[in-house]
JSON list of C-alpha atoms in Angstrom, two decimals:
[
{"chain": "D", "resi": 19, "resn": "GLY", "atom": "CA", "xyz": [46.45, 73.96, 38.20]},
{"chain": "D", "resi": 20, "resn": "LEU", "atom": "CA", "xyz": [48.31, 75.86, 41.00]},
{"chain": "D", "resi": 21, "resn": "GLU", "atom": "CA", "xyz": [47.39, 73.86, 44.58]},
{"chain": "D", "resi": 22, "resn": "ILE", "atom": "CA", "xyz": [50.24, 71.34, 44.68]},
{"chain": "D", "resi": 23, "resn": "VAL", "atom": "CA", "xyz": [52.59, 74.56, 44.37]},
{"chain": "D", "resi": 24, "resn": "CYS", "atom": "CA", "xyz": [50.73, 76.43, 46.56]},
{"chain": "D", "resi": 25, "resn": "TYR", "atom": "CA", "xyz": [49.65, 74.24, 49.36]},
{"chain": "D", "resi": 26, "resn": "GLY", "atom": "CA", "xyz": [53.10, 72.60, 48.84]},
{"chain": "D", "resi": 27, "resn": "TYR", "atom": "CA", "xyz": [54.55, 75.83, 49.67]},
{"chain": "D", "resi": 28, "resn": "VAL", "atom": "CA", "xyz": [52.19, 76.44, 52.80]},
{"chain": "D", "resi": 29, "resn": "ALA", "atom": "CA", "xyz": [52.76, 73.17, 54.11]},
{"chain": "D", "resi": 30, "resn": "LYS", "atom": "CA", "xyz": [56.61, 73.34, 54.08]},
{"chain": "D", "resi": 31, "resn": "HIS", "atom": "CA", "xyz": [56.11, 76.38, 56.33]},
{"chain": "D", "resi": 32, "resn": "PHE", "atom": "CA", "xyz": [53.82, 74.48, 58.46]},
{"chain": "D", "resi": 33, "resn": "SER", "atom": "CA", "xyz": [55.96, 71.96, 59.12]},
{"chain": "D", "resi": 34, "resn": "LEU", "atom": "CA", "xyz": [59.09, 74.43, 59.22]},
{"chain": "D", "resi": 35, "resn": "ASN", "atom": "CA", "xyz": [57.17, 76.52, 61.82]},
{"chain": "D", "resi": 36, "resn": "LEU", "atom": "CA", "xyz": [55.21, 74.11, 63.98]},
{"chain": "D", "resi": 37, "resn": "LEU", "atom": "CA", "xyz": [57.43, 71.17, 64.40]},
{"chain": "D", "resi": 38, "resn": "ALA", "atom": "CA", "xyz": [60.96, 71.34, 66.40]},
{"chain": "D", "resi": 39, "resn": "ASP", "atom": "CA", "xyz": [61.24, 67.74, 66.72]},
{"chain": "D", "resi": 40, "resn": "PHE", "atom": "CA", "xyz": [60.69, 66.10, 63.43]},
{"chain": "D", "resi": 41, "resn": "SER", "atom": "CA", "xyz": [62.26, 67.03, 60.19]},
{"chain": "D", "resi": 42, "resn": "PRO", "atom": "CA", "xyz": [59.97, 68.43, 57.23]},
{"chain": "D", "resi": 43, "resn": "ALA", "atom": "CA", "xyz": [61.18, 66.25, 54.78]},
{"chain": "D", "resi": 44, "resn": "ALA", "atom": "CA", "xyz": [60.53, 63.18, 57.51]},
{"chain": "D", "resi": 45, "resn": "ILE", "atom": "CA", "xyz": [56.85, 64.64, 57.97]},
{"chain": "D", "resi": 46, "resn": "TRP", "atom": "CA", "xyz": [56.55, 64.52, 53.70]},
{"chain": "D", "resi": 47, "resn": "LEU", "atom": "CA", "xyz": [58.14, 61.21, 53.15]},
{"chain": "D", "resi": 48, "resn": "LEU", "atom": "CA", "xyz": [55.41, 59.89, 56.02]},
{"chain": "D", "resi": 49, "resn": "THR", "atom": "CA", "xyz": [52.46, 61.31, 54.24]},
{"chain": "D", "resi": 50, "resn": "GLY", "atom": "CA", "xyz": [53.56, 60.10, 51.03]},
{"chain": "D", "resi": 51, "resn": "VAL", "atom": "CA", "xyz": [53.50, 56.30, 52.57]},
{"chain": "D", "resi": 52, "resn": "LEU", "atom": "CA", "xyz": [50.14, 57.33, 53.71]},
{"chain": "D", "resi": 53, "resn": "THR", "atom": "CA", "xyz": [48.70, 58.30, 50.29]},
{"chain": "D", "resi": 54, "resn": "LEU", "atom": "CA", "xyz": [50.74, 54.81, 49.36]},
{"chain": "D", "resi": 55, "resn": "PHE", "atom": "CA", "xyz": [48.95, 52.88, 51.62]},
{"chain": "D", "resi": 56, "resn": "GLY", "atom": "CA", "xyz": [45.41, 54.60, 50.31]},
{"chain": "D", "resi": 57, "resn": "ALA", "atom": "CA", "xyz": [46.48, 53.66, 47.17]},
{"chain": "D", "resi": 58, "resn": "LEU", "atom": "CA", "xyz": [46.62, 49.93, 47.88]},
{"chain": "D", "resi": 59, "resn": "THR", "atom": "CA", "xyz": [43.67, 49.80, 49.70]},
{"chain": "D", "resi": 60, "resn": "GLN", "atom": "CA", "xyz": [41.82, 51.41, 46.77]},
{"chain": "D", "resi": 61, "resn": "CYS", "atom": "CA", "xyz": [43.51, 48.76, 44.42]},
{"chain": "D", "resi": 62, "resn": "GLU", "atom": "CA", "xyz": [42.13, 46.04, 46.59]},
{"chain": "D", "resi": 63, "resn": "LEU", "atom": "CA", "xyz": [38.41, 47.46, 46.90]},
{"chain": "D", "resi": 64, "resn": "VAL", "atom": "CA", "xyz": [38.36, 48.37, 43.05]},
{"chain": "D", "resi": 65, "resn": "GLY", "atom": "CA", "xyz": [39.27, 44.67, 42.41]},
{"chain": "D", "resi": 66, "resn": "GLN", "atom": "CA", "xyz": [36.49, 43.50, 44.19]},
{"chain": "D", "resi": 67, "resn": "MET", "atom": "CA", "xyz": [33.93, 46.27, 43.57]},
{"chain": "D", "resi": 68, "resn": "PRO", "atom": "CA", "xyz": [34.71, 47.36, 39.63]},
{"chain": "D", "resi": 69, "resn": "ARG", "atom": "CA", "xyz": [31.81, 49.63, 39.76]},
{"chain": "D", "resi": 70, "resn": "THR", "atom": "CA", "xyz": [31.14, 53.70, 39.15]},
{"chain": "D", "resi": 71, "resn": "GLY", "atom": "CA", "xyz": [30.78, 55.46, 42.26]},
{"chain": "D", "resi": 72, "resn": "GLY", "atom": "CA", "xyz": [34.08, 55.12, 44.03]},
{"chain": "D", "resi": 73, "resn": "LEU", "atom": "CA", "xyz": [34.05, 55.46, 47.96]},
{"chain": "D", "resi": 74, "resn": "TYR", "atom": "CA", "xyz": [30.56, 56.12, 48.03]},
{"chain": "D", "resi": 75, "resn": "GLU", "atom": "CA", "xyz": [30.08, 52.38, 46.29]},
{"chain": "D", "resi": 76, "resn": "TYR", "atom": "CA", "xyz": [32.60, 51.02, 48.74]},
{"chain": "D", "resi": 77, "resn": "PHE", "atom": "CA", "xyz": [30.66, 52.48, 52.21]},
{"chain": "D", "resi": 78, "resn": "ARG", "atom": "CA", "xyz": [27.48, 51.51, 50.62]},
{"chain": "D", "resi": 79, "resn": "GLU", "atom": "CA", "xyz": [28.64, 47.97, 49.88]},
{"chain": "D", "resi": 80, "resn": "VAL", "atom": "CA", "xyz": [30.35, 47.42, 53.79]},
{"chain": "D", "resi": 81, "resn": "TYR", "atom": "CA", "xyz": [28.50, 49.51, 55.71]},
{"chain": "D", "resi": 82, "resn": "GLY", "atom": "CA", "xyz": [25.13, 49.94, 54.70]},
{"chain": "D", "resi": 83, "resn": "GLU", "atom": "CA", "xyz": [22.44, 52.37, 52.49]},
{"chain": "D", "resi": 84, "resn": "GLY", "atom": "CA", "xyz": [22.57, 54.71, 55.23]},
{"chain": "D", "resi": 85, "resn": "VAL", "atom": "CA", "xyz": [26.09, 55.56, 55.60]},
{"chain": "D", "resi": 86, "resn": "GLY", "atom": "CA", "xyz": [26.82, 55.68, 52.10]},
{"chain": "D", "resi": 87, "resn": "PHE", "atom": "CA", "xyz": [23.62, 58.15, 51.77]},
{"chain": "D", "resi": 88, "resn": "LEU", "atom": "CA", "xyz": [25.24, 60.57, 54.40]},
{"chain": "D", "resi": 89, "resn": "TYR", "atom": "CA", "xyz": [28.68, 59.90, 52.79]},
{"chain": "D", "resi": 90, "resn": "GLY", "atom": "CA", "xyz": [27.01, 61.13, 49.31]},
{"chain": "D", "resi": 91, "resn": "TRP", "atom": "CA", "xyz": [25.52, 64.05, 50.77]},
{"chain": "D", "resi": 92, "resn": "ALA", "atom": "CA", "xyz": [28.80, 65.13, 53.01]},
{"chain": "D", "resi": 93, "resn": "LEU", "atom": "CA", "xyz": [30.83, 64.82, 49.38]},
{"chain": "D", "resi": 94, "resn": "LEU", "atom": "CA", "xyz": [28.70, 67.05, 48.09]},
{"chain": "D", "resi": 95, "resn": "PHE", "atom": "CA", "xyz": [28.35, 69.93, 50.48]},
{"chain": "D", "resi": 96, "resn": "MET", "atom": "CA", "xyz": [31.63, 69.28, 52.82]},
{"chain": "D", "resi": 97, "resn": "ILE", "atom": "CA", "xyz": [34.47, 67.08, 51.61]},
{"chain": "D", "resi": 98, "resn": "GLU", "atom": "CA", "xyz": [34.73, 68.04, 47.56]},
{"chain": "D", "resi": 99, "resn": "THR", "atom": "CA", "xyz": [33.16, 71.51, 47.73]},
{"chain": "D", "resi": 100, "resn": "GLY", "atom": "CA", "xyz": [35.32, 72.70, 51.01]},
{"chain": "D", "resi": 101, "resn": "ALA", "atom": "CA", "xyz": [38.54, 71.01, 48.68]},
{"chain": "D", "resi": 102, "resn": "MET", "atom": "CA", "xyz": [37.51, 73.23, 46.02]},
{"chain": "D", "resi": 103, "resn": "ALA", "atom": "CA", "xyz": [37.00, 76.45, 47.83]},
{"chain": "D", "resi": 104, "resn": "ALA", "atom": "CA", "xyz": [40.49, 75.84, 49.83]},
{"chain": "D", "resi": 105, "resn": "VAL", "atom": "CA", "xyz": [41.85, 75.62, 46.74]},
{"chain": "D", "resi": 106, "resn": "ALA", "atom": "CA", "xyz": [40.37, 78.50, 44.82]},
{"chain": "D", "resi": 107, "resn": "ILE", "atom": "CA", "xyz": [41.29, 80.65, 47.86]},
{"chain": "D", "resi": 108, "resn": "SER", "atom": "CA", "xyz": [44.98, 79.47, 47.64]},
{"chain": "D", "resi": 109, "resn": "PHE", "atom": "CA", "xyz": [44.77, 80.00, 44.02]},
{"chain": "D", "resi": 110, "resn": "ALA", "atom": "CA", "xyz": [43.42, 83.58, 44.48]},
{"chain": "D", "resi": 111, "resn": "GLN", "atom": "CA", "xyz": [46.02, 84.66, 47.28]},
{"chain": "D", "resi": 112, "resn": "TYR", "atom": "CA", "xyz": [48.96, 83.67, 45.29]},
{"chain": "D", "resi": 113, "resn": "ALA", "atom": "CA", "xyz": [47.78, 85.11, 41.78]},
{"chain": "D", "resi": 114, "resn": "LEU", "atom": "CA", "xyz": [46.92, 88.39, 43.40]},
{"chain": "D", "resi": 115, "resn": "ARG", "atom": "CA", "xyz": [50.25, 88.46, 45.11]},
{"chain": "D", "resi": 116, "resn": "LEU", "atom": "CA", "xyz": [52.03, 87.43, 41.57]},
{"chain": "D", "resi": 117, "resn": "ALA", "atom": "CA", "xyz": [50.06, 90.17, 39.97]},
{"chain": "D", "resi": 118, "resn": "GLY", "atom": "CA", "xyz": [51.16, 92.79, 42.74]},
{"chain": "D", "resi": 119, "resn": "GLN", "atom": "CA", "xyz": [47.15, 93.18, 43.61]},
{"chain": "D", "resi": 120, "resn": "SER", "atom": "CA", "xyz": [45.64, 94.08, 46.77]},
{"chain": "D", "resi": 121, "resn": "SER", "atom": "CA", "xyz": [44.50, 90.63, 49.15]},
{"chain": "D", "resi": 122, "resn": "ASP", "atom": "CA", "xyz": [40.93, 92.30, 49.80]},
{"chain": "D", "resi": 123, "resn": "LEU", "atom": "CA", "xyz": [40.08, 90.72, 46.69]},
{"chain": "D", "resi": 124, "resn": "VAL", "atom": "CA", "xyz": [40.66, 87.13, 47.33]},
{"chain": "D", "resi": 125, "resn": "THR", "atom": "CA", "xyz": [37.35, 85.81, 47.58]},
{"chain": "D", "resi": 126, "resn": "VAL", "atom": "CA", "xyz": [36.25, 87.57, 44.44]},
{"chain": "D", "resi": 127, "resn": "VAL", "atom": "CA", "xyz": [39.07, 85.76, 42.69]},
{"chain": "D", "resi": 128, "resn": "ALA", "atom": "CA", "xyz": [38.17, 82.72, 43.87]},
{"chain": "D", "resi": 129, "resn": "ILE", "atom": "CA", "xyz": [34.47, 83.04, 42.96]},
{"chain": "D", "resi": 130, "resn": "ALA", "atom": "CA", "xyz": [35.72, 83.71, 39.40]},
{"chain": "D", "resi": 131, "resn": "ALA", "atom": "CA", "xyz": [37.56, 81.07, 39.13]},
{"chain": "D", "resi": 132, "resn": "ILE", "atom": "CA", "xyz": [35.33, 78.36, 40.33]},
{"chain": "D", "resi": 133, "resn": "VAL", "atom": "CA", "xyz": [32.19, 79.87, 38.10]},
{"chain": "D", "resi": 134, "resn": "LEU", "atom": "CA", "xyz": [34.47, 80.28, 35.11]},
{"chain": "D", "resi": 135, "resn": "LEU", "atom": "CA", "xyz": [35.94, 76.38, 35.57]},
{"chain": "D", "resi": 136, "resn": "SER", "atom": "CA", "xyz": [32.11, 75.32, 36.30]},
{"chain": "D", "resi": 137, "resn": "ALA", "atom": "CA", "xyz": [30.90, 77.11, 33.12]},
{"chain": "D", "resi": 138, "resn": "ILE", "atom": "CA", "xyz": [33.44, 75.65, 30.88]},
{"chain": "D", "resi": 139, "resn": "ASN", "atom": "CA", "xyz": [32.75, 72.12, 32.18]},
{"chain": "D", "resi": 140, "resn": "TYR", "atom": "CA", "xyz": [29.02, 72.78, 31.60]},
{"chain": "D", "resi": 141, "resn": "VAL", "atom": "CA", "xyz": [29.50, 73.57, 28.07]},
{"chain": "D", "resi": 142, "resn": "GLY", "atom": "CA", "xyz": [30.54, 69.78, 27.49]},
{"chain": "D", "resi": 143, "resn": "VAL", "atom": "CA", "xyz": [33.18, 67.47, 28.19]},
{"chain": "D", "resi": 144, "resn": "THR", "atom": "CA", "xyz": [35.60, 68.38, 24.89]},
{"chain": "D", "resi": 145, "resn": "PRO", "atom": "CA", "xyz": [36.28, 71.97, 26.49]},
{"chain": "D", "resi": 146, "resn": "GLY", "atom": "CA", "xyz": [36.37, 70.60, 29.72]},
{"chain": "D", "resi": 147, "resn": "SER", "atom": "CA", "xyz": [38.95, 67.93, 29.01]},
{"chain": "D", "resi": 148, "resn": "ARG", "atom": "CA", "xyz": [41.07, 70.61, 27.16]},
{"chain": "D", "resi": 149, "resn": "VAL", "atom": "CA", "xyz": [41.24, 73.08, 30.16]},
{"chain": "D", "resi": 150, "resn": "LEU", "atom": "CA", "xyz": [41.96, 70.33, 32.41]},
{"chain": "D", "resi": 151, "resn": "ASN", "atom": "CA", "xyz": [44.75, 69.04, 30.19]},
{"chain": "D", "resi": 152, "resn": "LEU", "atom": "CA", "xyz": [46.03, 72.60, 29.93]},
{"chain": "D", "resi": 153, "resn": "LEU", "atom": "CA", "xyz": [46.13, 72.98, 33.62]},
{"chain": "D", "resi": 154, "resn": "VAL", "atom": "CA", "xyz": [48.08, 69.72, 33.90]},
{"chain": "D", "resi": 155, "resn": "VAL", "atom": "CA", "xyz": [50.49, 70.58, 31.83]},
{"chain": "D", "resi": 156, "resn": "LEU", "atom": "CA", "xyz": [51.44, 74.07, 33.43]},
{"chain": "D", "resi": 157, "resn": "LYS", "atom": "CA", "xyz": [51.58, 72.20, 36.95]},
{"chain": "D", "resi": 158, "resn": "VAL", "atom": "CA", "xyz": [53.87, 69.80, 35.61]},
{"chain": "D", "resi": 159, "resn": "ALA", "atom": "CA", "xyz": [55.85, 72.42, 34.16]},
{"chain": "D", "resi": 160, "resn": "ALA", "atom": "CA", "xyz": [55.71, 74.76, 37.24]},
{"chain": "D", "resi": 161, "resn": "LEU", "atom": "CA", "xyz": [57.08, 71.56, 39.47]},
{"chain": "D", "resi": 162, "resn": "ALA", "atom": "CA", "xyz": [59.94, 70.76, 36.46]},
{"chain": "D", "resi": 163, "resn": "VAL", "atom": "CA", "xyz": [60.80, 74.07, 37.10]},
{"chain": "D", "resi": 164, "resn": "ILE", "atom": "CA", "xyz": [61.28, 74.14, 40.85]},
{"chain": "D", "resi": 165, "resn": "ILE", "atom": "CA", "xyz": [63.19, 70.94, 41.06]},
{"chain": "D", "resi": 166, "resn": "LEU", "atom": "CA", "xyz": [65.46, 72.08, 38.04]},
{"chain": "D", "resi": 167, "resn": "LEU", "atom": "CA", "xyz": [66.29, 75.08, 39.97]},
{"chain": "D", "resi": 168, "resn": "ALA", "atom": "CA", "xyz": [67.89, 72.82, 42.70]},
{"chain": "D", "resi": 169, "resn": "PHE", "atom": "CA", "xyz": [70.57, 72.28, 40.03]},
{"chain": "D", "resi": 170, "resn": "TRP", "atom": "CA", "xyz": [71.46, 75.49, 39.40]},
{"chain": "D", "resi": 171, "resn": "GLY", "atom": "CA", "xyz": [70.21, 77.99, 41.92]},
{"chain": "D", "resi": 172, "resn": "PRO", "atom": "CA", "xyz": [72.01, 78.59, 45.17]},
{"chain": "D", "resi": 173, "resn": "ALA", "atom": "CA", "xyz": [71.07, 77.13, 48.43]},
{"chain": "D", "resi": 174, "resn": "ALA", "atom": "CA", "xyz": [71.38, 78.48, 52.12]},
{"chain": "D", "resi": 175, "resn": "PRO", "atom": "CA", "xyz": [74.66, 77.12, 53.33]},
{"chain": "D", "resi": 176, "resn": "ASP", "atom": "CA", "xyz": [73.01, 75.87, 56.57]},
{"chain": "D", "resi": 177, "resn": "TRP", "atom": "CA", "xyz": [69.75, 74.46, 54.86]},
{"chain": "D", "resi": 178, "resn": "LEU", "atom": "CA", "xyz": [70.34, 70.65, 56.19]},
{"chain": "D", "resi": 179, "resn": "THR", "atom": "CA", "xyz": [71.40, 71.67, 59.84]},
{"chain": "D", "resi": 180, "resn": "ALA", "atom": "CA", "xyz": [69.63, 74.76, 60.60]},
{"chain": "D", "resi": 181, "resn": "SER", "atom": "CA", "xyz": [67.36, 74.67, 63.54]},
{"chain": "D", "resi": 182, "resn": "ARG", "atom": "CA", "xyz": [63.68, 75.23, 64.14]},
{"chain": "D", "resi": 183, "resn": "ALA", "atom": "CA", "xyz": [62.38, 76.96, 66.94]},
{"chain": "D", "resi": 184, "resn": "PRO", "atom": "CA", "xyz": [58.99, 75.38, 68.05]},
{"chain": "D", "resi": 185, "resn": "ALA", "atom": "CA", "xyz": [55.61, 77.62, 67.66]},
{"chain": "D", "resi": 186, "resn": "PRO", "atom": "CA", "xyz": [54.95, 79.00, 71.14]},
{"chain": "D", "resi": 187, "resn": "GLY", "atom": "CA", "xyz": [52.59, 76.99, 73.23]},
{"chain": "D", "resi": 188, "resn": "VAL", "atom": "CA", "xyz": [51.73, 74.57, 70.49]},
{"chain": "D", "resi": 189, "resn": "SER", "atom": "CA", "xyz": [52.25, 70.70, 71.77]},
{"chain": "D", "resi": 190, "resn": "THR", "atom": "CA", "xyz": [54.32, 68.52, 69.67]},
{"chain": "D", "resi": 191, "resn": "THR", "atom": "CA", "xyz": [51.28, 66.29, 68.81]},
{"chain": "D", "resi": 192, "resn": "LEU", "atom": "CA", "xyz": [49.18, 69.14, 67.97]},
{"chain": "D", "resi": 193, "resn": "ALA", "atom": "CA", "xyz": [52.00, 70.23, 65.57]},
{"chain": "D", "resi": 194, "resn": "PHE", "atom": "CA", "xyz": [52.33, 67.12, 64.41]},
{"chain": "D", "resi": 195, "resn": "GLY", "atom": "CA", "xyz": [48.83, 66.44, 63.20]},
{"chain": "D", "resi": 196, "resn": "ALA", "atom": "CA", "xyz": [48.45, 70.52, 61.96]},
{"chain": "D", "resi": 197, "resn": "ALA", "atom": "CA", "xyz": [51.43, 69.99, 59.58]},
{"chain": "D", "resi": 198, "resn": "LEU", "atom": "CA", "xyz": [49.93, 66.73, 57.96]},
{"chain": "D", "resi": 199, "resn": "ILE", "atom": "CA", "xyz": [46.72, 68.48, 57.09]},
{"chain": "D", "resi": 200, "resn": "PRO", "atom": "CA", "xyz": [47.86, 70.80, 53.93]},
{"chain": "D", "resi": 201, "resn": "ILE", "atom": "CA", "xyz": [50.42, 67.93, 53.16]},
{"chain": "D", "resi": 202, "resn": "LEU", "atom": "CA", "xyz": [47.93, 65.68, 53.31]},
{"chain": "D", "resi": 203, "resn": "PHE", "atom": "CA", "xyz": [45.73, 68.11, 51.02]},
{"chain": "D", "resi": 204, "resn": "ALA", "atom": "CA", "xyz": [48.56, 68.77, 48.58]},
{"chain": "D", "resi": 205, "resn": "TYR", "atom": "CA", "xyz": [48.72, 64.79, 48.15]},
{"chain": "D", "resi": 206, "resn": "GLY", "atom": "CA", "xyz": [44.99, 64.63, 47.47]},
{"chain": "D", "resi": 207, "resn": "GLY", "atom": "CA", "xyz": [42.87, 63.64, 44.02]},
{"chain": "D", "resi": 208, "resn": "TRP", "atom": "CA", "xyz": [44.22, 60.09, 43.50]},
{"chain": "D", "resi": 209, "resn": "GLN", "atom": "CA", "xyz": [40.70, 58.75, 45.37]},
{"chain": "D", "resi": 210, "resn": "ASN", "atom": "CA", "xyz": [38.80, 60.13, 42.46]},
{"chain": "D", "resi": 211, "resn": "ALA", "atom": "CA", "xyz": [39.86, 57.64, 40.13]},
{"chain": "D", "resi": 212, "resn": "ASN", "atom": "CA", "xyz": [38.06, 54.82, 41.19]},
{"chain": "D", "resi": 213, "resn": "TYR", "atom": "CA", "xyz": [34.69, 56.83, 40.55]},
{"chain": "D", "resi": 214, "resn": "VAL", "atom": "CA", "xyz": [34.79, 55.64, 36.85]},
{"chain": "D", "resi": 215, "resn": "ALA", "atom": "CA", "xyz": [35.27, 52.35, 37.60]},
{"chain": "D", "resi": 216, "resn": "GLU", "atom": "CA", "xyz": [32.70, 50.92, 35.31]},
{"chain": "D", "resi": 217, "resn": "GLU", "atom": "CA", "xyz": [33.81, 53.06, 32.36]},
{"chain": "D", "resi": 218, "resn": "ILE", "atom": "CA", "xyz": [37.55, 51.43, 32.18]},
{"chain": "D", "resi": 219, "resn": "LYS", "atom": "CA", "xyz": [38.48, 48.57, 30.22]},
{"chain": "D", "resi": 220, "resn": "ASP", "atom": "CA", "xyz": [39.56, 46.03, 32.49]},
{"chain": "D", "resi": 221, "resn": "PRO", "atom": "CA", "xyz": [39.27, 48.26, 35.63]},
{"chain": "D", "resi": 222, "resn": "LYS", "atom": "CA", "xyz": [40.86, 45.65, 37.99]},
{"chain": "D", "resi": 223, "resn": "ARG", "atom": "CA", "xyz": [44.40, 45.63, 36.01]},
{"chain": "D", "resi": 224, "resn": "ILE", "atom": "CA", "xyz": [44.54, 49.30, 35.03]},
{"chain": "D", "resi": 225, "resn": "LEU", "atom": "CA", "xyz": [43.24, 51.46, 37.84]},
{"chain": "D", "resi": 226, "resn": "PRO", "atom": "CA", "xyz": [45.67, 49.41, 40.40]},
{"chain": "D", "resi": 227, "resn": "ILE", "atom": "CA", "xyz": [48.27, 50.27, 37.99]},
{"chain": "D", "resi": 228, "resn": "CYS", "atom": "CA", "xyz": [47.43, 53.87, 37.62]},
{"chain": "D", "resi": 229, "resn": "LEU", "atom": "CA", "xyz": [47.18, 54.51, 41.33]},
{"chain": "D", "resi": 230, "resn": "LEU", "atom": "CA", "xyz": [50.23, 53.11, 42.40]},
{"chain": "D", "resi": 231, "resn": "VAL", "atom": "CA", "xyz": [52.25, 54.48, 39.35]},
{"chain": "D", "resi": 232, "resn": "GLY", "atom": "CA", "xyz": [50.48, 57.90, 39.79]},
{"chain": "D", "resi": 233, "resn": "THR", "atom": "CA", "xyz": [50.93, 58.21, 43.89]},
{"chain": "D", "resi": 234, "resn": "SER", "atom": "CA", "xyz": [54.39, 57.50, 43.35]},
{"chain": "D", "resi": 235, "resn": "ILE", "atom": "CA", "xyz": [55.36, 59.54, 40.73]},
{"chain": "D", "resi": 236, "resn": "VAL", "atom": "CA", "xyz": [53.46, 62.50, 42.54]},
{"chain": "D", "resi": 237, "resn": "ALA", "atom": "CA", "xyz": [55.00, 61.87, 46.06]},
{"chain": "D", "resi": 238, "resn": "ARG", "atom": "CA", "xyz": [58.39, 61.95, 44.42]},
{"chain": "D", "resi": 239, "resn": "ALA", "atom": "CA", "xyz": [57.94, 64.96, 42.67]},
{"chain": "D", "resi": 240, "resn": "LYS", "atom": "CA", "xyz": [56.48, 67.00, 45.59]},
{"chain": "D", "resi": 241, "resn": "PHE", "atom": "CA", "xyz": [59.54, 65.87, 47.84]},
{"chain": "D", "resi": 242, "resn": "LYS", "atom": "CA", "xyz": [61.88, 66.85, 45.25]},
{"chain": "D", "resi": 243, "resn": "VAL", "atom": "CA", "xyz": [59.98, 70.17, 45.30]},
{"chain": "D", "resi": 244, "resn": "LEU", "atom": "CA", "xyz": [59.91, 70.08, 49.11]},
{"chain": "D", "resi": 245, "resn": "ILE", "atom": "CA", "xyz": [63.67, 69.94, 49.14]},
{"chain": "D", "resi": 246, "resn": "ARG", "atom": "CA", "xyz": [64.03, 72.82, 47.31]},
{"chain": "D", "resi": 247, "resn": "PHE", "atom": "CA", "xyz": [61.90, 74.84, 49.00]},
{"chain": "D", "resi": 248, "resn": "ILE", "atom": "CA", "xyz": [63.90, 73.90, 52.62]},
{"chain": "D", "resi": 249, "resn": "GLU", "atom": "CA", "xyz": [67.31, 74.92, 50.42]},
{"chain": "D", "resi": 250, "resn": "LEU", "atom": "CA", "xyz": [65.88, 78.38, 49.72]},
{"chain": "D", "resi": 251, "resn": "PRO", "atom": "CA", "xyz": [68.14, 81.07, 51.27]},
{"chain": "D", "resi": 252, "resn": "VAL", "atom": "CA", "xyz": [64.91, 83.83, 51.54]},
{"chain": "D", "resi": 253, "resn": "ALA", "atom": "CA", "xyz": [62.33, 83.22, 54.31]},
{"chain": "D", "resi": 254, "resn": "VAL", "atom": "CA", "xyz": [59.12, 84.20, 53.01]},
{"chain": "D", "resi": 255, "resn": "GLU", "atom": "CA", "xyz": [56.39, 84.47, 55.53]},
{"chain": "D", "resi": 256, "resn": "VAL", "atom": "CA", "xyz": [53.05, 82.56, 54.91]},
{"chain": "D", "resi": 257, "resn": "GLU", "atom": "CA", "xyz": [49.97, 84.10, 55.79]},
{"chain": "D", "resi": 258, "resn": "HIS", "atom": "CA", "xyz": [47.26, 81.37, 56.26]},
{"chain": "D", "resi": 259, "resn": "PRO", "atom": "CA", "xyz": [44.17, 81.13, 58.24]},
{"chain": "D", "resi": 260, "resn": "LEU", "atom": "CA", "xyz": [44.79, 77.49, 59.68]},
{"chain": "D", "resi": 261, "resn": "ALA", "atom": "CA", "xyz": [48.04, 78.51, 60.75]},
{"chain": "D", "resi": 262, "resn": "SER", "atom": "CA", "xyz": [46.49, 81.47, 62.49]},
{"chain": "D", "resi": 263, "resn": "ALA", "atom": "CA", "xyz": [43.88, 79.18, 63.95]},
{"chain": "D", "resi": 264, "resn": "ILE", "atom": "CA", "xyz": [46.55, 76.73, 65.28]},
{"chain": "D", "resi": 265, "resn": "ASN", "atom": "CA", "xyz": [49.12, 79.35, 66.61]},
{"chain": "D", "resi": 266, "resn": "SER", "atom": "CA", "xyz": [46.27, 81.31, 68.57]},
{"chain": "D", "resi": 267, "resn": "ASN", "atom": "CA", "xyz": [45.14, 77.92, 70.50]}
]
């Protein structure tokens, strides 16, 4: 439930540290628009094929059984599992930092979190849904607190006009693409709604509303959170493997 805040903060530092020619706010607005385009595409697809399977079903129908088969296995071994691992690592990093513990335990905490949530979902749908609802409430509450702090917390006097130095040896194109990675990751998740299309009454009407309203709310909330992050008068160094890899190139 903390990946929005964790990856939002990392993404903010990506856009500040890597980009000198673009505003971080502009990058987040652009990714929000891209997310809405994706939601609109899914709305059209679910109207044409309101079947269980989501993207797998669309790839299979449009490009054939082979592409659908490959996407299904890629989803299992790389896409979804990789996303879970990335979120677990981010959760572990920030949880240990909040608890004042050594970062050497990141892998252990990440694996424990995945095993715990997997066990809860294995028990049944009811406990899994209850834990999910709790995490959603905590996530929304955390975002609300960060946004509200903008009204009462002090802001750096030059937060809007401060210049940004480009990362040494990194081209603008590479920096722009690198900044999009964690931001798009933070926006992700909406594409999974179509997996259960056949289990929803009138999916041609309900799912498009859910996708458009949901992505719009998320984009607006995250943009407000970003503005608050940029306003923060204290600079915090954020270590991240992707940032190190990009800067080393």
